[in-house]
Amino acid sequence: MLIVSNWKAYVESSASAKALVTAAQKLGKGSTHELVLCVPAPYIGMFSGQKGFSLGAQDVSATLGGAATGEVTAGAVASLGATYTIVGHSERRAMGETDAVIIEKVRHALAHGLTPILCVGERERDEDAQYLKTVRSQLSSLFDALTQKERMEVIVAYEPLWAIGKTADEAITAEDLREMVSYIRKVLGDFVPGKAAAKIRVLYGGSAEAANAPVLADGSGIDGFLVGHASADPLTYTALLQALK
C-alpha cells in the first residue's frame, strides 16, 4: 500500500522532523508498503536523498515563479528531491482555493515530474446523497483539463471532511468507504478508457489510525492512506504502520 504522511504544521523543529524520518526508515526496512513523507517546505532539502521513503510537498504554488513573495513553486520543490505533492487539500480549499487554481497546480506539478495527490471529499453527508455531486465535480473539473497521459499520473485521495478529527468508531465504515471508492472509479471511468481507471491509485484520508486502518484497508478497494495528525508523532505513526503489516 501507499502510505502518505501529511505532517501539516505539527512538526516545528528539526529534531522532531529527524525523529519522524528515523521512524519511517526503520519501519520501511522489509516493509511491503511504499512510504511518502509530505513535509513542510523547509524540511524537503534537509531530507533529500535519504533512503527508505519518498519526499513530497504539502502544496505547490499556482505560479511559475517571479514576483510572488512567499510562494514555493513546483520547480523549487522538485529541485530539492521531492517526487510527490498534495494538491487541493481541504484545508487549502477552505482558505479559498478554487478548482481553477488546483488545475494550475497539478499542471505545474506534472510539468516538473511531481506526482500530484489530488484531495477530494464532501463537507457533510446528506440523506439525498447530494454529496456525491461534490466529489464528482471536484474530480471532473481536474480530469477534464488533463490529457490522457496526465490523468494516469494523478493519485486521488478521498478526504471526507466530516470524518477528519473523529475517533476510529466515529469515522467512515469499511462498507461506506468501499461504496465511495467504487463511485470514484466510476467517475474516473468517464475520463479514462477501458480498465485503465482501475490503475489510478485511490487513497483514503479521513482519520486513519492504528485502530481502524486495517479494517478500512480490507476489501474497501483503496490503494493506501493519506495520514494527517497520526503521521506527525513517531509513536502513533509506528502503531499505524505496524497495524497494517
Coordinates of N, CA and C in Angstrom, one line a residue:
M1 N 0.8 -1.2 0.0 CA 0.0 0.0 0.0 C 0.9 1.3 0.0
L2 N 0.3 2.3 -0.5 CA 1.0 3.6 -0.5 C 0.5 4.4 0.8
I3 N 1.4 4.7 1.6 CA 1.1 5.4 2.9 C 1.8 6.8 2.8
V4 N 0.9 7.8 2.6 CA 1.4 9.2 2.5 C 1.2 9.9 3.8
S5 N 2.3 10.4 4.4 CA 2.2 11.2 5.6 C 2.1 12.7 5.3
N6 N 1.1 13.3 5.9 CA 1.0 14.8 5.8 C 1.2 15.4 7.2
W7 N 2.5 15.9 7.4 CA 2.8 16.4 8.7 C 2.1 17.7 9.0
K8 N 1.5 18.3 8.0 CA 0.9 19.6 8.2 C 1.9 20.6 8.8
A9 N 1.4 21.3 9.8 CA 2.3 22.3 10.5 C 2.6 21.8 12.0
Y10 N 2.3 20.5 12.2 CA 2.5 20.0 13.5 C 4.0 19.9 13.9
V11 N 4.9 19.7 12.9 CA 6.3 19.5 13.2 C 7.0 20.8 13.0
E12 N 7.4 21.4 14.2 CA 8.0 22.7 14.1 C 9.5 22.8 14.5
S13 N 10.1 21.7 14.6 CA 11.6 21.7 14.9 C 12.3 20.6 14.1
S14 N 13.5 20.9 13.8 CA 14.3 19.9 13.0 C 14.5 18.6 13.8
A15 N 14.5 18.7 15.2 CA 14.7 17.5 16.0 C 13.5 16.6 15.9
S16 N 12.3 17.2 15.9 CA 11.1 16.4 15.7 C 11.0 15.8 14.3
A17 N 11.4 16.6 13.3 CA 11.4 16.1 12.0 C 12.3 14.9 11.8
K18 N 13.5 15.0 12.4 CA 14.5 13.9 12.3 C 14.0 12.6 13.0
A19 N 13.3 12.8 14.1 CA 12.8 11.6 14.8 C 11.7 10.9 13.9
L20 N 10.9 11.6 13.2 CA 9.9 11.0 12.3 C 10.6 10.3 11.2
V21 N 11.6 11.0 10.6 CA 12.3 10.4 9.5 C 13.0 9.1 9.9
T22 N 13.6 9.1 11.1 CA 14.2 7.9 11.6 C 13.2 6.7 11.8
A23 N 12.0 7.1 12.3 CA 10.9 6.1 12.4 C 10.5 5.5 11.1
A24 N 10.4 6.4 10.1 CA 10.0 6.0 8.8 C 11.0 5.0 8.2
Q25 N 12.3 5.3 8.4 CA 13.3 4.5 7.8 C 13.4 3.1 8.5
K26 N 13.2 3.1 9.8 CA 13.1 1.8 10.5 C 11.9 0.9 10.0
L27 N 10.8 1.6 9.9 CA 9.6 0.9 9.5 C 9.6 0.5 8.1
G28 N 10.3 1.2 7.2 CA 10.4 0.9 5.8 C 11.2 -0.3 5.5
K29 N 12.1 -0.7 6.4 CA 13.0 -1.8 6.1 C 12.2 -3.1 6.1
G30 N 12.2 -3.7 5.0 CA 11.4 -5.0 4.8 C 9.9 -4.9 4.7
S31 N 9.4 -3.6 4.7 CA 8.0 -3.4 4.5 C 7.6 -3.5 3.1
T32 N 6.4 -4.0 2.9 CA 5.8 -4.0 1.5 C 5.1 -2.7 1.2
H33 N 5.0 -1.8 2.1 CA 4.4 -0.5 1.9 C 5.3 0.5 1.3
E34 N 4.8 1.4 0.5 CA 5.6 2.5 -0.1 C 5.3 3.7 0.8
L35 N 6.3 4.3 1.4 CA 6.2 5.4 2.3 C 6.5 6.7 1.6
V36 N 5.7 7.7 1.8 CA 5.9 9.0 1.3 C 5.7 10.0 2.5
L37 N 6.7 10.9 2.7 CA 6.6 11.9 3.7 C 6.4 13.3 3.1
C38 N 5.2 13.8 3.3 CA 4.9 15.2 2.8 C 5.2 16.1 3.9
V39 N 6.3 16.8 3.8 CA 6.9 17.6 5.0 C 6.7 19.1 4.7
P40 N 6.8 19.9 5.7 CA 6.8 21.4 5.4 C 8.0 21.7 4.5
A41 N 7.8 22.7 3.7 CA 8.8 23.0 2.7 C 10.3 23.2 3.2
P42 N 10.5 23.8 4.4 CA 11.9 23.9 4.8 C 12.6 22.6 5.1
Y43 N 11.9 21.5 5.3 CA 12.5 20.2 5.6 C 12.8 19.4 4.3
I44 N 12.3 19.8 3.2 CA 12.5 19.0 2.0 C 14.0 18.8 1.7
G45 N 14.7 19.9 1.6 CA 16.1 19.9 1.3 C 16.9 19.1 2.4
M46 N 16.4 19.2 3.6 CA 17.1 18.6 4.8 C 17.1 17.0 4.6
F47 N 16.1 16.5 4.0 CA 16.0 15.0 3.9 C 16.1 14.5 2.5
S48 N 16.5 15.3 1.6 CA 16.7 14.9 0.2 C 17.7 13.8 0.1
G49 N 17.4 12.8 -0.7 CA 18.4 11.8 -0.9 C 18.5 10.6 0.1
Q50 N 17.7 10.8 1.2 CA 17.7 9.7 2.2 C 16.9 8.5 1.7
K51 N 17.2 7.3 2.2 CA 16.6 6.1 1.7 C 15.5 5.7 2.7
G52 N 14.6 4.9 2.2 CA 13.5 4.3 3.0 C 12.2 4.9 2.8
F53 N 12.1 6.1 2.0 CA 10.9 6.8 1.8 C 11.1 7.7 0.7
S54 N 10.0 8.2 0.1 CA 10.0 9.3 -0.9 C 9.5 10.6 -0.2
L55 N 10.0 11.7 -0.8 CA 9.6 13.0 -0.2 C 8.5 13.6 -1.0
G56 N 7.7 14.3 -0.3 CA 6.6 15.1 -1.0 C 6.4 16.4 -0.4
A57 N 5.8 17.3 -1.1 CA 5.4 18.7 -0.6 C 4.0 18.6 -0.2
Q58 N 3.6 19.5 0.7 CA 2.2 19.6 1.1 C 1.4 20.5 0.2
D59 N 2.0 21.2 -0.6 CA 1.4 22.1 -1.6 C 2.4 22.7 -2.5
V60 N 2.0 23.2 -3.7 CA 2.9 23.9 -4.5 C 2.1 25.1 -5.0
S61 N 2.9 26.1 -5.5 CA 2.3 27.3 -5.9 C 1.6 27.2 -7.3
A62 N 0.6 28.0 -7.5 CA 0.0 28.0 -8.9 C 0.7 28.9 -9.8
T63 N 1.8 29.5 -9.3 CA 2.6 30.4 -10.2 C 3.9 29.6 -10.6
L64 N 4.5 30.1 -11.7 CA 5.7 29.5 -12.2 C 7.0 30.2 -11.6
G65 N 6.8 31.2 -10.8 CA 8.0 31.9 -10.3 C 7.8 33.4 -10.5
G66 N 8.9 34.1 -10.3 CA 8.8 35.6 -10.5 C 8.5 36.3 -9.2
A67 N 7.7 37.4 -9.4 CA 7.4 38.3 -8.3 C 6.2 37.7 -7.5
A68 N 6.5 36.7 -6.7 CA 5.4 36.0 -5.9 C 6.0 35.7 -4.5
T69 N 6.2 36.7 -3.7 CA 6.8 36.5 -2.4 C 6.1 35.5 -1.5
G70 N 6.9 34.6 -1.0 CA 6.3 33.6 -0.1 C 5.9 32.3 -0.8
E71 N 5.7 32.3 -2.1 CA 5.3 31.1 -2.8 C 6.4 30.1 -3.0
V72 N 6.0 28.8 -3.0 CA 7.0 27.8 -3.2 C 6.6 27.0 -4.5
T73 N 7.3 27.2 -5.6 CA 7.0 26.6 -6.9 C 7.2 25.1 -7.0
A74 N 6.6 24.5 -7.9 CA 6.8 23.1 -8.2 C 8.2 22.8 -8.6
G75 N 8.8 23.8 -9.4 CA 10.2 23.6 -9.8 C 11.1 23.6 -8.6
A76 N 10.9 24.5 -7.6 CA 11.8 24.6 -6.5 C 11.7 23.3 -5.7
V77 N 10.5 22.8 -5.5 CA 10.2 21.6 -4.7 C 10.9 20.4 -5.4
A78 N 10.7 20.3 -6.7 CA 11.3 19.2 -7.4 C 12.8 19.2 -7.4
S79 N 13.4 20.4 -7.5 CA 14.9 20.5 -7.5 C 15.5 20.1 -6.2
L80 N 14.7 20.0 -5.1 CA 15.3 19.6 -3.8 C 15.1 18.1 -3.6
G81 N 14.4 17.4 -4.5 CA 14.3 16.0 -4.4 C 13.0 15.4 -4.2
A82 N 12.0 16.3 -4.0 CA 10.6 15.8 -3.8 C 10.1 15.2 -5.1
T83 N 9.2 14.1 -4.9 CA 8.7 13.5 -6.1 C 7.1 13.4 -6.1
Y84 N 6.6 13.9 -5.0 CA 5.1 14.0 -4.8 C 4.7 15.3 -4.3
T85 N 3.5 15.7 -4.5 CA 2.9 16.9 -3.8 C 1.4 16.7 -3.6
I86 N 0.9 17.1 -2.5 CA -0.5 17.1 -2.2 C -1.1 18.4 -2.9
V87 N -2.2 18.2 -3.5 CA -2.9 19.4 -4.1 C -4.4 19.3 -3.8
G88 N -5.0 20.5 -3.5 CA -6.4 20.6 -3.2 C -6.8 20.1 -1.9
H89 N -5.9 20.0 -0.9 CA -6.3 19.6 0.4 C -7.4 20.4 1.0
S90 N -8.3 19.8 1.8 CA -9.5 20.5 2.3 C -9.1 21.8 3.0
E91 N -8.0 21.8 3.7 CA -7.6 23.0 4.4 C -7.2 24.1 3.5
R92 N -6.7 23.8 2.3 CA -6.4 24.8 1.3 C -7.7 25.3 0.6
R93 N -8.6 24.3 0.4 CA -9.8 24.7 -0.2 C -10.6 25.6 0.7
A94 N -10.5 25.4 2.0 CA -11.2 26.2 3.0 C -10.7 27.6 3.0
M95 N -9.4 27.8 2.6 CA -8.8 29.1 2.5 C -9.1 29.8 1.2
G96 N -9.9 29.2 0.4 CA -10.4 29.9 -0.9 C -9.8 29.3 -2.1
E97 N -9.1 28.2 -2.0 CA -8.5 27.6 -3.3 C -9.6 27.0 -4.1
T98 N -9.6 27.5 -5.4 CA -10.7 27.0 -6.3 C -10.2 25.9 -7.2
D99 N -11.2 25.3 -7.9 CA -10.8 24.2 -8.9 C -9.9 24.7 -9.9
A100 N -10.0 26.0 -10.4 CA -9.2 26.6 -11.4 C -7.7 26.6 -10.9
V101 N -7.5 27.0 -9.6 CA -6.2 27.1 -9.0 C -5.6 25.7 -8.9
I102 N -6.4 24.8 -8.5 CA -5.9 23.4 -8.4 C -5.5 22.8 -9.7
I103 N -6.2 23.1 -10.8 CA -5.8 22.7 -12.1 C -4.4 23.2 -12.4
E104 N -4.2 24.5 -12.2 CA -2.9 25.1 -12.5 C -1.8 24.4 -11.6
K105 N -2.0 24.1 -10.4 CA -1.0 23.5 -9.5 C -0.7 22.1 -10.0
V106 N -1.7 21.4 -10.4 CA -1.5 20.0 -10.9 C -0.7 20.0 -12.2
R107 N -1.0 21.0 -13.1 CA -0.2 21.1 -14.3 C 1.2 21.4 -14.0
H108 N 1.5 22.3 -13.1 CA 2.9 22.7 -12.8 C 3.6 21.5 -12.2
A109 N 2.9 20.8 -11.3 CA 3.5 19.6 -10.7 C 3.9 18.6 -11.7
L110 N 3.0 18.3 -12.6 CA 3.3 17.3 -13.6 C 4.4 17.7 -14.5
A111 N 4.4 19.0 -14.9 CA 5.5 19.5 -15.7 C 6.9 19.4 -15.1
H112 N 6.9 19.3 -13.8 CA 8.2 19.2 -13.1 C 8.5 17.8 -12.6
G113 N 7.7 16.8 -13.0 CA 8.0 15.5 -12.6 C 7.4 15.1 -11.3
L114 N 6.5 15.9 -10.7 CA 5.9 15.5 -9.4 C 4.6 14.8 -9.6
T115 N 4.4 13.8 -8.8 CA 3.1 13.1 -8.8 C 2.1 13.8 -7.9
P116 N 1.1 14.4 -8.5 CA 0.1 15.1 -7.7 C -0.9 14.1 -6.9
I117 N -1.1 14.4 -5.7 CA -2.1 13.7 -4.9 C -3.3 14.6 -4.7
L118 N -4.3 14.4 -5.5 CA -5.5 15.3 -5.5 C -6.5 14.9 -4.4
C119 N -6.7 15.8 -3.5 CA -7.7 15.6 -2.4 C -9.1 16.0 -2.9
V120 N -10.0 15.1 -2.7 CA -11.5 15.4 -2.9 C -12.3 14.8 -1.8
G121 N -13.5 15.4 -1.6 CA -14.3 14.9 -0.5 C -15.4 15.9 -0.1
E122 N -16.4 15.4 0.5 CA -17.6 16.2 0.8 C -17.4 16.8 2.3
R123 N -18.1 17.9 2.5 CA -18.1 18.5 3.8 C -19.0 17.8 4.8
E124 N -20.1 17.3 4.3 CA -21.0 16.5 5.1 C -21.8 15.6 4.2
R125 N -22.4 14.6 4.8 CA -23.3 13.7 4.1 C -24.7 14.0 4.3
D126 N -25.5 13.9 3.2 CA -26.9 14.2 3.3 C -27.7 12.9 2.9
E127 N -28.9 12.8 3.3 CA -29.7 11.6 3.0 C -30.0 11.5 1.5
D128 N -30.0 12.6 0.8 CA -30.3 12.5 -0.7 C -29.0 12.2 -1.5
A129 N -27.9 12.0 -0.8 CA -26.7 11.7 -1.5 C -26.2 12.8 -2.5
Q130 N -26.5 14.0 -2.1 CA -26.1 15.2 -2.9 C -24.5 15.3 -2.8
Y131 N -24.0 14.8 -1.8 CA -22.5 14.9 -1.6 C -21.8 14.2 -2.7
L132 N -22.4 13.3 -3.4 CA -21.7 12.6 -4.5 C -21.5 13.6 -5.6
K133 N -22.3 14.6 -5.8 CA -22.2 15.6 -6.8 C -20.9 16.4 -6.5
T134 N -20.6 16.7 -5.2 CA -19.4 17.4 -4.8 C -18.2 16.7 -5.2
V135 N -18.1 15.4 -4.9 CA -17.0 14.6 -5.3 C -16.8 14.5 -6.8
R136 N -17.9 14.3 -7.5 CA -17.9 14.2 -9.0 C -17.4 15.5 -9.6
S137 N -17.9 16.7 -9.0 CA -17.4 18.0 -9.6 C -16.0 18.2 -9.3
Q138 N -15.4 17.9 -8.2 CA -14.0 18.1 -7.9 C -13.1 17.2 -8.8
L139 N -13.6 16.0 -9.0 CA -12.8 15.1 -9.9 C -12.9 15.6 -11.4
S140 N -14.1 15.8 -11.8 CA -14.3 16.2 -13.2 C -13.6 17.4 -13.6
S141 N -13.6 18.5 -12.7 CA -13.0 19.7 -13.1 C -11.5 19.5 -13.5
L142 N -10.9 18.7 -12.7 CA -9.4 18.5 -13.0 C -9.2 17.5 -14.2
F143 N -9.8 16.4 -14.1 CA -9.5 15.4 -15.2 C -10.0 15.8 -16.5
D144 N -11.0 16.7 -16.6 CA -11.4 17.2 -17.9 C -10.4 18.1 -18.5
A145 N -9.5 18.7 -17.6 CA -8.5 19.6 -18.1 C -7.2 19.0 -18.4
L146 N -7.0 17.7 -18.2 CA -5.8 17.0 -18.4 C -5.8 16.1 -19.6
T147 N -4.7 15.7 -20.1 CA -4.6 14.8 -21.2 C -4.7 13.4 -20.7
Q148 N -4.9 12.4 -21.5 CA -5.0 11.0 -21.1 C -3.8 10.6 -20.3
K149 N -2.6 10.9 -20.8 CA -1.4 10.6 -20.1 C -1.3 11.2 -18.7
E150 N -1.6 12.5 -18.7 CA -1.6 13.2 -17.4 C -2.5 12.6 -16.4
R151 N -3.7 12.2 -16.8 CA -4.7 11.6 -15.9 C -4.2 10.4 -15.2
M152 N -3.4 9.6 -15.9 CA -2.9 8.4 -15.3 C -1.8 8.6 -14.3
E153 N -1.3 9.8 -14.2 CA -0.3 10.1 -13.3 C -0.8 10.7 -12.0
V154 N -2.1 11.0 -11.9 CA -2.7 11.6 -10.7 C -3.1 10.5 -9.7
I155 N -2.8 10.8 -8.4 CA -3.3 9.9 -7.3 C -4.5 10.7 -6.7
V156 N -5.6 10.0 -6.4 CA -6.8 10.6 -5.8 C -6.8 10.2 -4.3
A157 N -7.0 11.2 -3.5 CA -7.1 10.9 -2.0 C -8.5 11.3 -1.6
Y158 N -9.4 10.4 -1.2 CA -10.7 10.7 -0.8 C -10.6 11.1 0.7
E159 N -11.0 12.4 0.9 CA -10.9 13.0 2.2 C -12.2 13.6 2.7
P160 N -13.1 12.8 3.3 CA -14.4 13.4 3.7 C -14.2 14.3 4.9
L161 N -14.5 15.5 4.8 CA -14.2 16.5 5.9 C -14.9 16.2 7.2
W162 N -16.1 15.6 7.1 CA -16.9 15.3 8.3 C -16.2 14.2 9.1
A163 N -15.3 13.4 8.5 CA -14.6 12.3 9.3 C -13.3 12.8 9.9
I164 N -12.8 13.9 9.5 CA -11.5 14.4 10.0 C -11.6 14.7 11.5
G165 N -10.7 14.2 12.3 CA -10.7 14.6 13.7 C -11.6 13.6 14.5
K166 N -12.3 12.7 13.8 CA -13.2 11.8 14.6 C -12.3 10.6 15.1
T167 N -12.9 9.9 16.0 CA -12.3 8.7 16.5 C -12.5 7.6 15.5
A168 N -11.8 6.5 15.7 CA -12.0 5.3 14.7 C -13.4 4.9 14.7
D169 N -14.1 4.9 15.8 CA -15.5 4.4 15.9 C -16.5 5.4 15.2
E170 N -16.1 6.7 15.1 CA -17.0 7.7 14.5 C -16.7 7.9 13.1
A171 N -15.6 7.5 12.6 CA -15.2 7.7 11.2 C -15.9 6.8 10.2
I172 N -15.6 6.9 9.0 CA -16.3 6.1 8.0 C -16.2 4.6 8.2
T173 N -17.2 3.9 7.8 CA -17.2 2.4 7.9 C -16.5 1.9 6.6
A174 N -16.1 0.6 6.7 CA -15.4 0.0 5.6 C -16.4 -0.2 4.4
E175 N -17.7 -0.4 4.7 CA -18.7 -0.6 3.7 C -18.9 0.7 3.0
D176 N -19.0 1.8 3.7 CA -19.2 3.1 3.1 C -18.0 3.5 2.3
L177 N -16.8 3.2 2.8 CA -15.6 3.5 2.0 C -15.6 2.8 0.7
R178 N -15.9 1.5 0.8 CA -15.9 0.7 -0.4 C -16.9 1.2 -1.5
E179 N -18.0 1.7 -1.0 CA -19.0 2.2 -2.0 C -18.5 3.5 -2.6
M180 N -17.8 4.4 -1.8 CA -17.3 5.6 -2.3 C -16.1 5.4 -3.3
V181 N -15.3 4.4 -3.0 CA -14.1 4.1 -3.9 C -14.7 3.6 -5.2
S182 N -15.7 2.8 -5.1 CA -16.4 2.3 -6.4 C -17.0 3.5 -7.2
Y183 N -17.5 4.4 -6.5 CA -18.1 5.6 -7.1 C -17.0 6.5 -7.8
I184 N -15.9 6.7 -7.0 CA -14.8 7.5 -7.6 C -14.3 6.8 -8.8
R185 N -14.1 5.5 -8.8 CA -13.6 4.8 -10.0 C -14.6 4.9 -11.2
K186 N -15.9 4.9 -10.8 CA -16.9 5.1 -11.9 C -16.7 6.4 -12.6
V187 N -16.5 7.5 -11.7 CA -16.3 8.8 -12.3 C -15.1 8.9 -13.1
L188 N -14.0 8.3 -12.6 CA -12.7 8.3 -13.4 C -12.9 7.6 -14.7
G189 N -13.8 6.6 -14.7 CA -14.1 5.9 -16.0 C -14.6 6.7 -17.1
D190 N -15.2 7.9 -16.7 CA -15.7 8.8 -17.7 C -14.5 9.5 -18.4
F191 N -13.3 9.5 -17.8 CA -12.2 10.2 -18.4 C -11.1 9.3 -18.8
V192 N -11.1 8.1 -18.3 CA -10.0 7.1 -18.7 C -10.6 5.9 -19.3
P193 N -10.2 5.5 -20.5 CA -10.9 4.4 -21.2 C -10.7 3.1 -20.6
G194 N -11.6 2.2 -20.9 CA -11.5 0.8 -20.5 C -11.2 0.5 -19.0
K195 N -10.3 -0.4 -18.8 CA -9.9 -0.8 -17.4 C -8.8 0.1 -16.8
A196 N -8.4 1.1 -17.6 CA -7.3 1.9 -17.1 C -7.6 2.7 -15.8
A197 N -8.9 3.0 -15.6 CA -9.3 3.7 -14.4 C -9.0 3.0 -13.1
A198 N -8.9 1.6 -13.2 CA -8.6 0.8 -12.0 C -7.1 1.0 -11.7
K199 N -6.3 1.5 -12.6 CA -4.9 1.6 -12.3 C -4.6 2.9 -11.6
I200 N -5.5 3.9 -11.6 CA -5.3 5.1 -10.8 C -5.5 4.8 -9.4
R201 N -4.4 5.2 -8.6 CA -4.5 4.9 -7.2 C -5.4 5.8 -6.4
V202 N -6.2 5.2 -5.5 CA -7.1 5.9 -4.7 C -6.8 5.7 -3.2
L203 N -6.6 6.7 -2.5 CA -6.2 6.7 -1.1 C -7.4 7.1 -0.2
Y204 N -7.3 6.8 1.1 CA -8.3 7.3 2.0 C -7.6 8.3 3.0
G205 N -8.2 9.4 3.2 CA -7.6 10.4 4.0 C -8.4 11.0 5.1
G206 N -9.2 10.2 5.8 CA -10.0 10.8 6.9 C -9.9 10.0 8.2
S207 N -9.1 10.6 9.1 CA -9.0 9.9 10.4 C -8.5 8.5 10.3
A208 N -7.4 8.3 9.7 CA -6.8 6.9 9.6 C -5.8 6.8 10.8
E209 N -6.0 5.7 11.6 CA -5.1 5.5 12.7 C -5.0 4.0 12.9
A210 N -4.2 3.5 13.8 CA -4.0 2.1 14.0 C -5.3 1.3 14.3
A211 N -6.2 2.0 15.0 CA -7.4 1.3 15.4 C -8.4 0.9 14.2
N212 N -8.4 1.8 13.2 CA -9.3 1.5 12.1 C -8.7 1.2 10.7
A213 N -7.4 1.5 10.6 CA -6.8 1.4 9.2 C -6.9 0.0 8.7
P214 N -6.6 -1.1 9.5 CA -6.6 -2.4 8.9 C -8.0 -2.8 8.4
V215 N -9.0 -2.4 9.2 CA -10.4 -2.7 8.8 C -10.8 -2.0 7.5
L216 N -10.4 -0.7 7.4 CA -10.7 0.1 6.2 C -9.9 -0.4 5.0
A217 N -8.7 -0.9 5.2 CA -7.9 -1.4 4.1 C -8.4 -2.7 3.6
D218 N -9.1 -3.5 4.4 CA -9.5 -4.8 4.0 C -10.8 -4.8 3.1
G219 N -10.6 -5.0 1.9 CA -11.8 -5.1 1.0 C -12.5 -3.8 0.6
S220 N -11.9 -2.7 0.9 CA -12.5 -1.4 0.5 C -12.1 -1.0 -0.9
G221 N -11.0 -1.5 -1.4 CA -10.6 -1.2 -2.7 C -9.6 0.0 -2.7
I222 N -9.2 0.5 -1.6 CA -8.2 1.6 -1.5 C -6.8 1.1 -1.8
D223 N -6.0 2.0 -2.2 CA -4.6 1.6 -2.5 C -3.6 2.1 -1.5
G224 N -4.2 2.7 -0.4 CA -3.4 3.3 0.7 C -4.1 4.4 1.4
F225 N -3.3 5.1 2.2 CA -3.8 6.1 3.1 C -3.1 7.4 3.0
L226 N -3.8 8.5 3.1 CA -3.2 9.8 3.3 C -3.4 10.2 4.8
V227 N -2.3 10.1 5.6 CA -2.5 10.2 7.0 C -2.0 11.6 7.5
G228 N -2.9 12.2 8.3 CA -2.6 13.5 8.8 C -1.9 13.5 10.2
H229 N -2.6 13.9 11.2 CA -2.1 14.1 12.6 C -1.4 12.8 13.1
A230 N -1.9 11.6 12.8 CA -1.3 10.4 13.3 C 0.1 10.2 12.7
S231 N 0.4 10.9 11.6 CA 1.8 10.7 11.0 C 2.8 11.7 11.5
A232 N 2.4 12.6 12.4 CA 3.3 13.6 12.9 C 3.8 13.3 14.3
D233 N 3.6 12.1 14.7 CA 4.1 11.6 16.0 C 4.7 10.3 15.8
P234 N 6.0 10.0 16.2 CA 6.6 8.7 16.0 C 5.9 7.5 16.5
L235 N 5.2 7.7 17.7 CA 4.5 6.6 18.3 C 3.2 6.2 17.5
T236 N 2.4 7.2 17.2 CA 1.2 6.9 16.5 C 1.5 6.5 15.1
Y237 N 2.5 7.0 14.5 CA 2.9 6.7 13.1 C 3.4 5.2 13.1
T238 N 4.2 4.9 14.1 CA 4.7 3.5 14.1 C 3.5 2.5 14.4
A239 N 2.6 2.9 15.3 CA 1.5 2.0 15.6 C 0.6 1.8 14.3
L240 N 0.4 2.8 13.5 CA -0.4 2.7 12.3 C 0.2 1.8 11.3
L241 N 1.5 1.9 11.1 CA 2.2 1.1 10.1 C 2.3 -0.4 10.5
Q242 N 2.5 -0.6 11.8 CA 2.6 -1.9 12.4 C 1.2 -2.6 12.3
A243 N 0.2 -1.8 12.4 CA -1.2 -2.4 12.4 C -1.5 -2.8 10.9
L244 N -0.9 -2.2 10.0 CA -1.1 -2.5 8.6 C -0.3 -3.6 8.0
K245 N 0.6 -4.2 8.8 CA 1.5 -5.2 8.3 C 0.8 -6.6 8.3

